[in-house]
């Protein structure tokens, strides 16, 4: 029987131990991936230290993977007799970034990211361009891409290219001026997308995907606003934010509201990538009743879990960003979020992996130390462990 190494979680609160596991065979609609790099996420810390999502031990956790497709199961699209646009997967050929499905498989260890071989539903996998993206960069993509796209969906924002002229108030995108303000070369586009915590991995991809929504001629979005620490503002602006505000400033809410009013725009949608909910609520509350859509709630898509004691603001709905609990619907969602949306954009440079990866070690034994670094706090970087060459 074939075997491989894995960073195994033996009990809640215990550090991972590198052990040998049997290598599984892919079932229908599954890929077996040779893991090259893994990226680390705050949820990985919660799973290791608090047992989040884990019903039984031992198990293997982790979410973000890059690697090579080794084997495919039945029903996986290979492209030979398929006229669709893909994605397609070929053993020993296709390089992928993938979102591990462990949480949706009751934490079955075969589906955890932190090992040399991992099973993944093909809908969770993103074929990579032939060149231009390293294994380490690719590992930063899956969670970072999925969460903001999920946020736009749960807030009811039409997907890029799916808004219609009748559902929009504009026929042309709005550009960015050199002073950081949004040009109003079409005054009918009235909305701003606000990304709070935009220098995080989810936040940076939130800015990039929001930029594309702003450029959609049939969307209602005229500008992208973002918050980030002072040291990261220029980087966030380079990704497509029209205005970037320092969330550490005591009057940041007032500054955002005043800038939007100066631009003649309104803020009714916020993606909270990281940070506090209260200032996001305060920004959106300021614009309630500012336009003709008085019966439409303002919405916050929150990547962090919503605190049970969070204040409710009348007219502002806060939604925790999660994929569907229905498996068929979830796989369709992931096929778009991870498999379809980023593929061509990565190839043509419309989006890029962001922020830059920081390698914290080589080999599965480095994951514990990497999570310890993450717990101490990082800014505008994604921690990566190189599993194999």
Tab-separated table of C-alpha atoms in Angstrom:
chain	number	residue	atom	x	y	z
A	1	UNK	CA	0.000	0.000	0.000
A	2	UNK	CA	1.255	3.457	-0.919
A	3	UNK	CA	1.881	5.832	1.986
A	4	UNK	CA	2.764	9.460	2.534
A	5	UNK	CA	3.589	11.862	5.376
A	6	UNK	CA	1.019	14.058	7.104
A	7	UNK	CA	0.960	16.637	9.912
A	8	UNK	CA	-1.622	14.855	12.073
A	9	UNK	CA	-3.836	16.517	14.657
A	10	UNK	CA	-4.136	13.984	17.510
A	11	UNK	CA	-6.235	15.952	20.015
A	12	UNK	CA	-7.615	19.421	20.660
A	13	UNK	CA	-4.899	21.816	21.742
A	14	UNK	CA	-2.023	19.510	20.811
A	15	UNK	CA	0.618	20.347	18.246
A	16	UNK	CA	0.639	18.421	14.994
A	17	UNK	CA	2.814	15.311	14.718
A	18	UNK	CA	4.279	14.178	11.403
A	19	UNK	CA	3.148	10.613	10.790
A	20	UNK	CA	2.816	8.178	7.919
A	21	UNK	CA	-0.665	7.705	6.455
A	22	UNK	CA	-2.032	5.403	3.725
A	23	UNK	CA	-2.447	7.243	0.418
A	24	UNK	CA	-6.105	7.160	-0.677
A	25	UNK	CA	-7.491	6.630	-4.168
A	26	UNK	CA	-9.728	9.357	-5.613
A	27	UNK	CA	-13.430	8.580	-5.784
A	28	UNK	CA	-15.920	9.956	-8.331
A	29	UNK	CA	-15.431	13.690	-9.001
A	30	UNK	CA	-12.203	13.734	-6.970
A	31	UNK	CA	-8.545	14.535	-7.572
A	32	UNK	CA	-5.543	13.140	-5.747
A	33	UNK	CA	-3.073	16.007	-5.418
A	34	UNK	CA	0.653	15.871	-4.698
A	35	UNK	CA	0.912	18.832	-2.347
A	36	UNK	CA	3.741	21.256	-3.090
A	37	UNK	CA	2.951	24.205	-0.790
A	38	UNK	CA	0.332	25.076	1.806
A	39	UNK	CA	-0.710	28.541	2.982
A	40	UNK	CA	-1.763	29.190	6.563
A	41	UNK	CA	-5.021	30.768	7.705
A	42	UNK	CA	-6.367	31.946	11.083
A	43	UNK	CA	-8.907	29.098	10.969
A	44	UNK	CA	-5.974	26.652	11.004
A	45	UNK	CA	-4.969	28.030	14.399
A	46	UNK	CA	-8.504	27.686	15.749
A	47	UNK	CA	-8.722	24.108	14.506
A	48	UNK	CA	-5.384	23.112	16.059
A	49	UNK	CA	-5.807	24.936	19.359
A	50	UNK	CA	-9.598	24.882	19.930
A	51	UNK	CA	-10.812	21.917	17.886
A	52	UNK	CA	-12.986	24.106	15.650
A	53	UNK	CA	-15.098	21.982	13.225
A	54	UNK	CA	-13.405	18.714	14.311
A	55	UNK	CA	-15.818	15.948	15.432
A	56	UNK	CA	-13.259	13.167	15.950
A	57	UNK	CA	-9.505	12.633	16.142
A	58	UNK	CA	-6.992	11.926	14.705
A	59	UNK	CA	-7.407	14.058	11.631
A	60	UNK	CA	-5.553	16.268	9.159
A	61	UNK	CA	-6.577	19.908	8.766
A	62	UNK	CA	-5.653	22.858	6.531
A	63	UNK	CA	-7.316	24.666	3.626
A	64	UNK	CA	-4.945	26.230	1.067
A	65	UNK	CA	-3.017	23.925	-1.294
A	66	UNK	CA	-0.957	24.121	-4.440
A	67	UNK	CA	0.199	20.972	-6.164
A	68	UNK	CA	0.165	18.554	-9.071
A	69	UNK	CA	-2.786	16.344	-9.999
A	70	UNK	CA	-1.580	12.743	-9.621
A	71	UNK	CA	-4.766	10.753	-10.200
A	72	UNK	CA	-8.381	11.487	-11.098
A	73	UNK	CA	-11.614	9.716	-10.269
A	74	UNK	CA	-14.610	9.026	-12.460
A	75	UNK	CA	-16.535	12.009	-13.867
A	76	UNK	CA	-13.598	14.423	-13.571
A	77	UNK	CA	-13.508	16.629	-16.716
A	78	UNK	CA	-10.408	15.955	-18.819
A	79	UNK	CA	-11.307	17.921	-21.939
A	80	UNK	CA	-10.857	15.192	-24.552
A	81	UNK	CA	-14.519	14.878	-25.538
A	82	UNK	CA	-15.893	17.908	-23.798
A	83	UNK	CA	-16.716	21.139	-25.640
A	84	UNK	CA	-17.140	23.177	-22.456
A	85	UNK	CA	-14.668	25.836	-21.411
A	86	UNK	CA	-13.309	23.754	-18.537
A	87	UNK	CA	-11.699	23.507	-16.108
A	88	UNK	CA	-9.923	20.293	-17.168
A	89	UNK	CA	-7.568	18.041	-15.237
A	90	UNK	CA	-4.901	15.641	-16.503
A	91	UNK	CA	-2.851	13.368	-14.234
A	92	UNK	CA	0.846	14.253	-13.937
A	93	UNK	CA	0.241	17.388	-16.032
A	94	UNK	CA	-2.240	19.795	-14.433
A	95	UNK	CA	-0.923	22.178	-11.793
A	96	UNK	CA	-3.605	23.405	-9.404
A	97	UNK	CA	-4.383	25.559	-6.442
A	98	UNK	CA	-7.136	23.974	-4.367
A	99	UNK	CA	-9.417	24.644	-1.419
A	100	UNK	CA	-9.314	21.535	0.785
A	101	UNK	CA	-12.745	20.066	1.526
A	102	UNK	CA	-12.025	18.613	4.972
A	103	UNK	CA	-14.663	20.692	6.780
A	104	UNK	CA	-17.389	19.426	4.433
A	105	UNK	CA	-16.185	15.821	4.811
A	106	UNK	CA	-16.562	15.691	8.622
A	107	UNK	CA	-12.803	16.289	8.842
A	108	UNK	CA	-11.986	12.979	7.169
A	109	UNK	CA	-8.167	13.091	7.248
A	110	UNK	CA	-7.874	12.130	3.561
A	111	UNK	CA	-9.200	15.606	2.678
A	112	UNK	CA	-6.958	17.749	4.919
A	113	UNK	CA	-4.367	20.033	3.323
A	114	UNK	CA	-1.439	19.450	5.679
A	115	UNK	CA	-0.042	16.310	4.057
A	116	UNK	CA	1.881	15.164	1.008
A	117	UNK	CA	-1.196	13.691	-0.740
A	118	UNK	CA	-4.695	15.139	-0.488
A	119	UNK	CA	-8.103	14.326	-1.982
A	120	UNK	CA	-10.033	17.309	-3.355
A	121	UNK	CA	-13.339	17.586	-5.264
A	122	UNK	CA	-12.435	18.828	-8.742
A	123	UNK	CA	-14.843	21.733	-8.276
A	124	UNK	CA	-12.552	22.997	-5.478
A	125	UNK	CA	-9.493	23.105	-7.754
A	126	UNK	CA	-8.108	25.902	-9.925
A	127	UNK	CA	-5.905	24.862	-12.892
A	128	UNK	CA	-2.906	27.196	-12.992
A	129	UNK	CA	-1.328	28.945	-15.970
A	130	UNK	CA	1.627	27.085	-17.447
A	131	UNK	CA	4.020	29.759	-16.205
A	132	UNK	CA	4.209	32.914	-14.157
A	133	UNK	CA	2.854	31.602	-10.841
A	134	UNK	CA	5.009	29.707	-8.363
A	135	UNK	CA	3.780	26.962	-6.060
A	136	UNK	CA	4.064	29.358	-3.129
A	137	UNK	CA	2.047	32.079	-4.850
A	138	UNK	CA	-0.579	29.561	-5.962
A	139	UNK	CA	-1.073	28.331	-2.402
A	140	UNK	CA	-2.173	31.829	-1.345
A	141	UNK	CA	-5.089	31.877	-3.784
A	142	UNK	CA	-7.958	29.500	-2.869
A	143	UNK	CA	-9.312	30.939	0.398
A	144	UNK	CA	-8.358	34.483	-0.629
A	145	UNK	CA	-10.385	34.194	-3.843
A	146	UNK	CA	-13.333	32.199	-2.497
A	147	UNK	CA	-14.257	34.364	0.479
A	148	UNK	CA	-14.755	37.781	-1.217
A	149	UNK	CA	-16.566	36.212	-4.181
A	150	UNK	CA	-18.761	34.412	-1.660
A	151	UNK	CA	-19.315	37.743	0.096
A	152	UNK	CA	-20.555	39.435	-3.083
A	153	UNK	CA	-22.944	36.513	-3.605
A	154	UNK	CA	-24.387	36.508	-0.073
A	155	UNK	CA	-24.900	40.267	-0.272
A	156	UNK	CA	-26.864	39.821	-3.511
A	157	UNK	CA	-24.386	41.662	-5.744
A	158	UNK	CA	-24.646	40.460	-9.378
A	159	UNK	CA	-21.550	38.585	-10.484
A	160	UNK	CA	-19.131	40.238	-12.828
A	161	UNK	CA	-20.663	40.272	-16.320
A	162	UNK	CA	-24.103	39.230	-15.041
A	163	UNK	CA	-25.506	42.628	-14.114
A	164	UNK	CA	-27.967	43.968	-16.673
A	165	UNK	CA	-28.413	47.524	-17.790
A	166	UNK	CA	-31.893	47.541	-16.255
A	167	UNK	CA	-30.506	46.535	-12.838
A	168	UNK	CA	-27.778	49.152	-13.027
A	169	UNK	CA	-27.708	52.910	-13.094
A	170	UNK	CA	-24.731	53.340	-15.374
A	171	UNK	CA	-23.396	52.354	-18.747
A	172	UNK	CA	-19.702	53.087	-18.126
A	173	UNK	CA	-17.139	52.322	-15.427
A	174	UNK	CA	-15.560	54.983	-13.303
A	175	UNK	CA	-11.801	55.421	-13.273
A	176	UNK	CA	-9.315	56.537	-10.634
A	177	UNK	CA	-7.573	59.871	-10.437
A	178	UNK	CA	-3.987	60.392	-9.283
A	179	UNK	CA	-5.056	62.123	-6.074
A	180	UNK	CA	-6.882	59.029	-4.849
A	181	UNK	CA	-10.443	60.247	-5.394
A	182	UNK	CA	-13.011	58.597	-7.620
A	183	UNK	CA	-13.711	60.404	-10.887
A	184	UNK	CA	-17.415	60.878	-11.510
A	185	UNK	CA	-17.286	60.755	-15.305
A	186	UNK	CA	-20.681	59.096	-15.157
A	187	UNK	CA	-22.768	60.553	-12.361
A	188	UNK	CA	-25.380	57.816	-12.553
A	189	UNK	CA	-23.046	55.214	-11.051
A	190	UNK	CA	-23.657	55.835	-7.376
A	191	UNK	CA	-22.395	52.925	-5.274
A	192	UNK	CA	-19.130	52.253	-3.460
A	193	UNK	CA	-17.810	48.844	-2.459
A	194	UNK	CA	-15.998	49.136	0.870
A	195	UNK	CA	-13.378	46.526	1.839
A	196	UNK	CA	-12.410	46.687	5.508
A	197	UNK	CA	-9.042	45.112	6.338
A	198	UNK	CA	-7.864	45.257	2.744
A	199	UNK	CA	-4.215	44.311	3.322
A	200	UNK	CA	-5.155	40.791	4.460
A	201	UNK	CA	-5.112	38.042	1.843
A	202	UNK	CA	-8.908	38.022	1.589
A	203	UNK	CA	-8.923	41.806	1.633
A	204	UNK	CA	-6.424	42.190	-1.197
A	205	UNK	CA	-8.403	39.814	-3.395
A	206	UNK	CA	-11.544	41.621	-2.279
A	207	UNK	CA	-10.063	44.823	-3.703
A	208	UNK	CA	-9.103	43.119	-6.969
A	209	UNK	CA	-12.513	41.515	-7.452
A	210	UNK	CA	-14.264	44.750	-6.440
A	211	UNK	CA	-12.188	46.618	-9.020
A	212	UNK	CA	-13.549	44.292	-11.706
A	213	UNK	CA	-17.100	44.869	-10.496
A	214	UNK	CA	-16.449	48.618	-10.685
A	215	UNK	CA	-15.208	48.207	-14.271
A	216	UNK	CA	-18.311	46.232	-15.283
A	217	UNK	CA	-20.292	48.742	-17.374
A	218	UNK	CA	-23.610	47.366	-16.138
A	219	UNK	CA	-22.810	47.353	-12.434
A	220	UNK	CA	-23.917	50.135	-10.101
A	221	UNK	CA	-20.463	50.500	-8.553
A	222	UNK	CA	-18.509	53.654	-9.213
A	223	UNK	CA	-15.629	53.234	-6.778
A	224	UNK	CA	-13.761	50.915	-4.436
A	225	UNK	CA	-12.884	52.191	-0.975
A	226	UNK	CA	-10.641	50.246	1.380
A	227	UNK	CA	-9.063	50.421	4.819
A	228	UNK	CA	-5.520	49.345	5.675
A	229	UNK	CA	-2.673	50.320	7.956
A	230	UNK	CA	-0.597	53.281	6.843
A	231	UNK	CA	2.323	51.094	5.704
A	232	UNK	CA	0.121	49.102	3.312
A	233	UNK	CA	-2.030	51.813	1.784
A	234	UNK	CA	0.054	52.260	-1.376
A	235	UNK	CA	0.001	48.494	-2.038
A	236	UNK	CA	-3.776	48.296	-1.600
A	237	UNK	CA	-4.214	51.245	-3.967
A	238	UNK	CA	-2.067	49.440	-6.564
A	239	UNK	CA	-4.603	46.596	-6.557
A	240	UNK	CA	-7.420	48.917	-7.571
A	241	UNK	CA	-8.752	50.815	-4.558
A	242	UNK	CA	-9.798	54.374	-5.418
A	243	UNK	CA	-9.398	55.581	-1.860
A	244	UNK	CA	-7.584	53.909	1.032
A	245	UNK	CA	-8.115	54.950	4.650
A	246	UNK	CA	-6.085	54.161	7.766
A	247	UNK	CA	-8.336	52.130	10.052
A	248	UNK	CA	-6.118	53.102	12.999
A	249	UNK	CA	-7.184	56.743	12.713
A	250	UNK	CA	-9.757	57.633	15.408
A	251	UNK	CA	-11.943	59.499	12.909
A	252	UNK	CA	-11.729	56.944	10.097
A	253	UNK	CA	-15.515	56.496	9.894
A	254	UNK	CA	-16.053	60.231	9.464
A	255	UNK	CA	-13.257	60.387	6.872
A	256	UNK	CA	-14.841	57.626	4.785
A	257	UNK	CA	-18.307	59.167	4.962
A	258	UNK	CA	-17.040	62.623	4.039
A	259	UNK	CA	-15.016	61.277	1.104
A	260	UNK	CA	-18.027	59.415	-0.260
A	261	UNK	CA	-20.224	62.477	0.031
A	262	UNK	CA	-17.525	64.530	-1.702
A	263	UNK	CA	-17.502	61.961	-4.512
A	264	UNK	CA	-21.304	62.134	-4.703
A	265	UNK	CA	-21.596	58.425	-3.923
A	266	UNK	CA	-23.180	56.145	-1.323
A	267	UNK	CA	-21.907	53.117	0.577
A	268	UNK	CA	-24.410	50.297	0.954
A	269	UNK	CA	-22.118	47.247	0.762
A	270	UNK	CA	-19.077	46.375	2.873
A	271	UNK	CA	-16.854	43.287	2.864
A	272	UNK	CA	-15.339	42.864	6.330
A	273	UNK	CA	-12.212	40.820	5.587
A	274	UNK	CA	-10.705	41.371	9.027
A	275	UNK	CA	-11.204	43.849	11.824
A	276	UNK	CA	-14.130	45.137	13.838
A	277	UNK	CA	-17.763	45.104	12.806
A	278	UNK	CA	-18.796	48.306	14.588
A	279	UNK	CA	-17.053	50.863	12.319
A	280	UNK	CA	-18.427	49.104	9.232
A	281	UNK	CA	-21.929	49.406	10.655
A	282	UNK	CA	-21.324	53.076	11.426
A	283	UNK	CA	-20.243	53.833	7.854
A	284	UNK	CA	-23.264	52.137	6.291
A	285	UNK	CA	-25.673	53.667	8.801
A	286	UNK	CA	-24.573	57.132	7.680
A	287	UNK	CA	-25.985	56.511	4.196
A	288	UNK	CA	-29.356	55.023	5.110
A	289	UNK	CA	-32.024	57.014	3.303
A	290	UNK	CA	-29.510	58.829	1.099
A	291	UNK	CA	-30.968	57.580	-2.180
A	292	UNK	CA	-34.161	56.276	-3.719
A	293	UNK	CA	-33.601	52.683	-2.500
A	294	UNK	CA	-34.899	53.387	0.991
A	295	UNK	CA	-36.447	49.935	1.370
A	296	UNK	CA	-33.164	48.168	0.492
A	297	UNK	CA	-31.036	47.184	3.467
A	298	UNK	CA	-27.366	48.020	3.553
A	299	UNK	CA	-25.305	44.836	3.865
A	300	UNK	CA	-22.041	43.684	5.423
A	301	UNK	CA	-20.480	40.392	4.352
A	302	UNK	CA	-18.343	39.347	7.315
A	303	UNK	CA	-15.461	36.879	7.000
A	304	UNK	CA	-14.903	36.866	10.796
A	305	UNK	CA	-17.558	35.095	12.868
A	306	UNK	CA	-20.166	37.632	13.981
A	307	UNK	CA	-19.852	38.126	17.765
A	308	UNK	CA	-22.962	36.912	19.620
A	309	UNK	CA	-23.142	40.227	21.473
A	310	UNK	CA	-22.787	42.362	18.334
A	311	UNK	CA	-25.105	45.356	18.207
A	312	UNK	CA	-27.814	45.320	15.579
A	313	UNK	CA	-28.210	48.447	13.465
A	314	UNK	CA	-31.649	49.017	11.992
A	315	UNK	CA	-31.352	48.993	8.207
A	316	UNK	CA	-27.930	47.286	8.166
A	317	UNK	CA	-27.804	43.507	7.714
A	318	UNK	CA	-24.654	41.594	8.659
A	319	UNK	CA	-24.155	38.193	6.988
A	320	UNK	CA	-21.503	35.651	7.960
A	321	UNK	CA	-19.802	34.533	4.747
A	322	UNK	CA	-20.200	30.772	4.284
A	323	UNK	CA	-20.724	28.463	1.295
A	324	UNK	CA	-24.026	26.632	1.005
A	325	UNK	CA	-24.673	23.702	3.336
A	326	UNK	CA	-26.235	21.833	0.403
A	327	UNK	CA	-23.492	19.798	-1.287
A	328	UNK	CA	-24.763	20.160	-4.859
A	329	UNK	CA	-25.131	23.921	-4.481
A	330	UNK	CA	-21.781	24.227	-2.704
A	331	UNK	CA	-19.905	22.369	-5.433
A	332	UNK	CA	-21.488	24.633	-8.056
A	333	UNK	CA	-20.449	27.665	-6.025
A	334	UNK	CA	-16.867	26.461	-5.697
A	335	UNK	CA	-16.693	25.591	-9.377
A	336	UNK	CA	-17.368	29.262	-10.138
A	337	UNK	CA	-15.435	30.863	-7.275
A	338	UNK	CA	-12.290	28.737	-7.516
A	339	UNK	CA	-12.438	26.953	-10.859
A	340	UNK	CA	-13.967	29.446	-13.307
A	341	UNK	CA	-13.616	33.056	-12.119
A	342	UNK	CA	-9.837	33.227	-11.498
A	343	UNK	CA	-8.526	30.997	-14.286
A	344	UNK	CA	-8.425	33.335	-17.270
A	345	UNK	CA	-7.788	36.365	-15.073
A	346	UNK	CA	-4.614	34.834	-13.678
A	347	UNK	CA	-3.449	33.861	-17.155
A	348	UNK	CA	-3.915	37.344	-18.611
A	349	UNK	CA	-2.790	39.249	-15.521
A	350	UNK	CA	-6.176	40.814	-14.722
A	351	UNK	CA	-5.684	39.596	-11.164
A	352	UNK	CA	-2.515	38.500	-9.409
A	353	UNK	CA	-1.739	36.472	-6.281
A	354	UNK	CA	-1.796	38.832	-3.334
A	355	UNK	CA	-0.238	39.622	-0.964
A	356	UNK	CA	3.236	38.201	-1.488
A	357	UNK	CA	3.908	34.863	0.237
A	358	UNK	CA	6.381	34.595	3.085
A	359	UNK	CA	7.932	31.139	3.436
A	360	UNK	CA	8.093	30.191	7.124
A	361	UNK	CA	9.629	26.769	6.660
A	362	UNK	CA	10.083	23.664	4.579
A	363	UNK	CA	8.448	20.330	5.277
A	364	UNK	CA	5.316	19.427	7.224
A	365	UNK	CA	7.163	19.792	10.518
A	366	UNK	CA	7.291	23.575	9.955
A	367	UNK	CA	3.509	24.036	10.081
A	368	UNK	CA	3.302	24.300	13.890
A	369	UNK	CA	5.919	27.055	14.007
A	370	UNK	CA	4.233	28.811	11.085
A	371	UNK	CA	0.904	28.873	12.915
A	372	UNK	CA	2.671	30.283	15.967
A	373	UNK	CA	3.983	33.128	13.784
A	374	UNK	CA	0.470	33.717	12.455
A	375	UNK	CA	-0.925	33.911	15.991
A	376	UNK	CA	1.582	36.655	16.812
A	377	UNK	CA	0.202	38.685	13.912
A	378	UNK	CA	1.262	39.414	10.353
A	379	UNK	CA	0.498	42.258	7.991
A	380	UNK	CA	0.142	42.295	4.214
A	381	UNK	CA	1.702	38.874	3.742
A	382	UNK	CA	0.578	35.256	3.472
A	383	UNK	CA	2.498	32.626	5.394
A	384	UNK	CA	3.445	29.571	3.346
A	385	UNK	CA	5.124	26.235	4.105
A	386	UNK	CA	6.878	24.446	1.272
A	387	UNK	CA	5.899	20.771	1.490
A	388	UNK	CA	7.818	19.464	-1.549
A	389	UNK	CA	10.012	20.741	-4.355
